[in-house]
Amino acid sequence: MSPVSHGASRRLLLAGALAAVSAAVTGCSSGEATVSGGSRRLRIGYFAFPSGDLLVKNRKLLEKELPDYRVTWIKFDSGAAVNQAFLGKSLDIAALGSSPFARGISGGSPIPYKVAWVLDVAGENEALVARKGSGIVDVAGLRGRTVATPFASTSHYSLLAALRTAGLKPSDVKLVDLQPQAVLAAWQRGDIDAAYVWLPTLDELRRTGIQLTSSKEIGAAGKPTLDLAVVSDDLIARDPHAISSWRKAQARALRLLRSDPYGSVAAVAAELGISAADARAQLRQGVFLTPEQAASPDWLGTDGRPGKLLGYVTDTARFLAEQRQLDAAPTEDTVRKAFYLKGLSDDLT
């Protein structure tokens, strides 16, 4: 896969930003803080992926925290599309993988957002699967084969890490950039030999495939990936109260995943349009922190004292630069400035 200039990529993102989300946010000017009637507006980007985010949406936990706000939930298929939307000033808060976040804060014109929460740590819910009958039994066996993954995603990052560990360069395989639904279609047609992707597409591939490795294994080996949540610099400046309320809703959702497993399964099943059994199985594959763990030194840390997540994001960016996915990695100080932890400890209650 040939490298693409980070500046050129940023220009392409800017060109496509508004088109990517125009249908979802039609009528919303990027600079508006209110909508008709004077109510305040929050535009939330989310993934159709089992997490506390789906509980916040399904149970309207944020709307209960902010009854005078108009909350709009906008579904995305990848972190690259979320980055486009922030560039187009079409989002206030969104789920975002640690790899696309590292990309977003790199370069001379970083995306104006900051990480403010950890949604989950990637586990068995992201994995590399090869087609049965392909003769591929390990990652080294991918040499010369066609492998699909959504570029600029956590799966892409984990795939690169898996290849490197197996002694392969990205050029040793044919990497194809496909979004999850396109991955499934290509798999069913027999166009690809393997894919690194996340749930629920991952489970479809497992039915006729062999799992070679997972993000849980890659994370345990020193390269963890996470689903983060980021907030726009504009929202930080104009409405920090909304961010505090949103964190409280997310903290409540993480607690519900433990205290109300049946209700959590029902909420996820309803949001994804799947059976309760499938929702339960998918939730079991994720790694969900408690709110206290999320704000601990092992992960986010607190205002003025970022936790280990600072190092994880910095290392991710450096790795991507080494793999020629970025022109240059941001400094640790740059990454530190892309954390918004003010008031985090108070938002856990």
Short mmCIF file of C-alpha atoms in Angstrom, two decimals, residues 15-203:
data_model
loop_
_atom_site.label_atom_id
_atom_site.label_comp_id
_atom_site.label_asym_id
_atom_site.label_seq_id
_atom_site.Cartn_x
_atom_site.Cartn_y
_atom_site.Cartn_z
CA ALA A 15 -13.40 18.39 0.69
CA GLY A 16 -15.65 15.49 1.64
CA ALA A 17 -16.55 16.47 5.18
CA LEU A 18 -19.88 18.17 4.69
CA ALA A 19 -21.03 15.67 2.07
CA ALA A 20 -20.36 12.77 4.46
CA VAL A 21 -22.88 13.93 7.02
CA SER A 22 -25.11 16.40 5.18
CA ALA A 23 -28.10 14.08 5.21
CA ALA A 24 -27.88 13.67 8.97
CA VAL A 25 -27.42 17.29 9.89
CA THR A 26 -29.31 19.12 7.14
CA GLY A 27 -30.21 22.60 8.26
CA CYS A 28 -27.55 22.84 11.00
CA SER A 29 -25.08 25.62 10.49
CA SER A 30 -21.65 24.67 11.88
CA GLY A 31 -21.44 27.73 14.08
CA GLU A 32 -24.88 27.49 15.69
CA ALA A 33 -25.18 26.71 19.38
CA THR A 34 -28.98 26.66 19.37
CA VAL A 35 -31.80 25.45 17.16
CA SER A 36 -35.25 26.83 16.47
CA GLY A 37 -37.16 27.66 19.61
CA GLY A 38 -34.03 28.61 21.50
CA SER A 39 -33.13 25.13 22.77
CA ARG A 40 -29.49 24.14 22.76
CA ARG A 41 -28.26 21.50 20.37
CA LEU A 42 -25.91 18.55 20.73
CA ARG A 43 -24.87 16.41 17.75
CA ILE A 44 -23.57 13.02 18.89
CA GLY A 45 -21.74 10.62 16.59
CA TYR A 46 -21.95 6.92 17.45
CA PHE A 47 -21.22 3.45 16.05
CA ALA A 48 -23.60 0.51 15.78
CA PHE A 49 -21.24 -1.35 18.09
CA PRO A 50 -21.96 -2.86 21.53
CA SER A 51 -20.96 -0.33 24.19
CA GLY A 52 -22.31 1.92 26.90
CA ASP A 53 -22.91 4.49 24.17
CA LEU A 54 -25.87 2.44 22.92
CA LEU A 55 -27.34 2.39 26.43
CA VAL A 56 -27.04 6.18 26.66
CA LYS A 57 -28.88 6.46 23.34
CA ASN A 58 -31.52 3.79 23.92
CA ARG A 59 -32.43 4.87 27.45
CA LYS A 60 -32.15 8.56 26.63
CA LEU A 61 -29.77 9.06 29.55
CA LEU A 62 -28.31 12.22 28.05
CA GLU A 63 -31.72 13.70 27.32
CA LYS A 64 -32.62 13.12 30.98
CA GLU A 65 -29.48 14.97 32.05
CA LEU A 66 -30.16 17.80 29.59
CA PRO A 67 -33.94 18.07 29.15
CA ASP A 68 -33.73 21.50 27.50
CA TYR A 69 -31.35 20.30 24.77
CA ARG A 70 -32.12 18.91 21.36
CA VAL A 71 -29.91 15.81 21.06
CA THR A 72 -29.30 14.36 17.61
CA TRP A 73 -27.62 10.94 17.27
CA ILE A 74 -25.77 10.38 13.99
CA LYS A 75 -24.55 6.88 13.07
CA PHE A 76 -21.11 6.41 11.50
CA ASP A 77 -19.39 3.38 10.01
CA SER A 78 -15.77 4.32 10.75
CA GLY A 79 -13.46 6.71 12.57
CA ALA A 80 -12.35 8.19 9.26
CA ALA A 81 -15.90 9.39 8.64
CA VAL A 82 -16.09 10.81 12.18
CA ASN A 83 -12.89 12.77 11.52
CA GLN A 84 -14.43 14.13 8.32
CA ALA A 85 -17.49 15.27 10.25
CA PHE A 86 -15.42 17.12 12.85
CA LEU A 87 -13.48 18.81 10.08
CA GLY A 88 -16.82 19.90 8.64
CA LYS A 89 -17.90 21.17 12.10
CA SER A 90 -20.89 18.82 12.00
CA LEU A 91 -20.36 17.09 15.37
CA ASP A 92 -20.05 18.12 19.00
CA ILE A 93 -19.26 14.73 20.59
CA ALA A 94 -18.47 11.36 19.02
CA ALA A 95 -17.13 7.88 19.52
CA LEU A 96 -13.72 7.47 17.90
CA GLY A 97 -11.09 4.75 17.86
CA SER A 98 -7.67 5.46 19.34
CA SER A 99 -5.97 5.04 15.95
CA PRO A 100 -8.08 7.57 14.01
CA PHE A 101 -7.80 9.90 17.01
CA ALA A 102 -4.00 9.66 16.80
CA ARG A 103 -4.26 10.53 13.11
CA GLY A 104 -6.61 13.42 13.80
CA ILE A 105 -4.24 15.20 16.17
CA SER A 106 -1.23 14.72 13.88
CA GLY A 107 0.09 17.10 11.25
CA GLY A 108 0.21 20.85 11.01
CA SER A 109 -3.58 21.32 11.18
CA PRO A 110 -4.90 18.95 13.87
CA ILE A 111 -8.62 18.39 14.09
CA PRO A 112 -10.06 20.71 16.78
CA TYR A 113 -11.23 18.11 19.28
CA LYS A 114 -10.05 16.42 22.48
CA VAL A 115 -10.50 13.03 24.09
CA ALA A 116 -12.78 13.19 27.13
CA TRP A 117 -13.86 9.60 27.86
CA VAL A 118 -13.07 5.91 27.30
CA LEU A 119 -15.99 3.89 25.93
CA ASP A 120 -14.29 0.48 25.90
CA VAL A 121 -11.02 -1.34 25.37
CA ALA A 122 -10.87 -3.51 22.26
CA GLY A 123 -10.98 -7.23 23.09
CA GLU A 124 -12.33 -10.16 21.10
CA ASN A 125 -14.78 -7.76 19.46
CA GLU A 126 -12.13 -6.84 16.84
CA ALA A 127 -10.21 -9.63 15.17
CA LEU A 128 -8.40 -10.93 12.09
CA VAL A 129 -10.19 -13.78 10.33
CA ALA A 130 -9.07 -15.86 7.33
CA ARG A 131 -11.37 -17.81 5.05
CA LYS A 132 -11.68 -21.52 5.76
CA GLY A 133 -10.11 -23.55 3.01
CA SER A 134 -7.68 -20.77 2.11
CA GLY A 135 -4.77 -22.63 3.63
CA ILE A 136 -4.05 -19.69 5.93
CA VAL A 137 -3.50 -20.86 9.51
CA ASP A 138 -1.51 -17.96 10.97
CA VAL A 139 -0.70 -14.31 10.29
CA ALA A 140 2.53 -15.21 8.47
CA GLY A 141 0.40 -17.14 5.99
CA LEU A 142 -1.12 -13.87 4.73
CA ARG A 143 1.91 -13.17 2.53
CA GLY A 144 0.70 -12.48 -0.99
CA ARG A 145 -2.96 -12.65 0.03
CA THR A 146 -5.73 -10.05 -0.15
CA VAL A 147 -6.69 -8.64 3.24
CA ALA A 148 -9.45 -6.08 3.87
CA THR A 149 -9.87 -3.62 6.71
CA PRO A 150 -11.29 -0.11 7.12
CA PHE A 151 -8.26 2.14 6.70
CA ALA A 152 -7.46 4.65 9.47
CA SER A 153 -9.36 2.52 11.98
CA THR A 154 -8.30 0.67 15.12
CA SER A 155 -8.62 -2.56 13.10
CA HIS A 156 -6.19 -1.17 10.52
CA TYR A 157 -3.72 -0.29 13.27
CA SER A 158 -4.03 -3.73 14.86
CA LEU A 159 -3.62 -5.42 11.48
CA LEU A 160 -0.38 -3.51 10.85
CA ALA A 161 0.85 -4.51 14.31
CA ALA A 162 -0.05 -8.17 13.68
CA LEU A 163 1.78 -8.16 10.33
CA ARG A 164 4.87 -6.62 11.89
CA THR A 165 4.94 -9.19 14.69
CA ALA A 166 4.71 -11.95 12.06
CA GLY A 167 7.67 -10.47 10.17
CA LEU A 168 5.60 -9.07 7.31
CA LYS A 169 5.52 -5.58 5.81
CA PRO A 170 2.25 -4.04 4.60
CA SER A 171 3.58 -4.44 1.04
CA ASP A 172 3.84 -8.21 1.59
CA VAL A 173 0.05 -8.44 1.40
CA LYS A 174 -2.57 -6.76 -0.75
CA LEU A 175 -4.37 -4.42 1.63
CA VAL A 176 -7.86 -3.33 0.60
CA ASP A 177 -9.71 -0.41 2.21
CA LEU A 178 -13.32 -1.50 2.85
CA GLN A 179 -15.95 -0.46 5.36
CA PRO A 180 -17.52 -3.28 7.44
CA GLN A 181 -20.54 -3.95 5.22
CA ALA A 182 -18.34 -3.88 2.13
CA VAL A 183 -15.96 -6.31 3.87
CA LEU A 184 -18.82 -8.75 4.34
CA ALA A 185 -19.93 -8.43 0.71
CA ALA A 186 -16.36 -8.96 -0.54
CA TRP A 187 -16.01 -11.98 1.75
CA GLN A 188 -19.22 -13.53 0.45
CA ARG A 189 -18.09 -13.02 -3.17
CA GLY A 190 -14.73 -14.59 -2.44
CA ASP A 191 -12.82 -11.41 -3.35
CA ILE A 192 -10.71 -11.38 -0.16
CA ASP A 193 -8.75 -14.01 1.75
CA ALA A 194 -8.89 -12.39 5.18
CA ALA A 195 -10.18 -9.33 7.00
CA TYR A 196 -9.59 -7.43 10.23
CA VAL A 197 -12.86 -5.87 11.37
CA TRP A 198 -15.17 -5.44 14.35
CA LEU A 199 -18.60 -6.59 15.46
CA PRO A 200 -21.19 -7.30 14.19
CA THR A 201 -19.53 -7.95 10.80
CA LEU A 202 -16.82 -9.92 12.59
CA ASP A 203 -19.29 -12.56 13.77
#
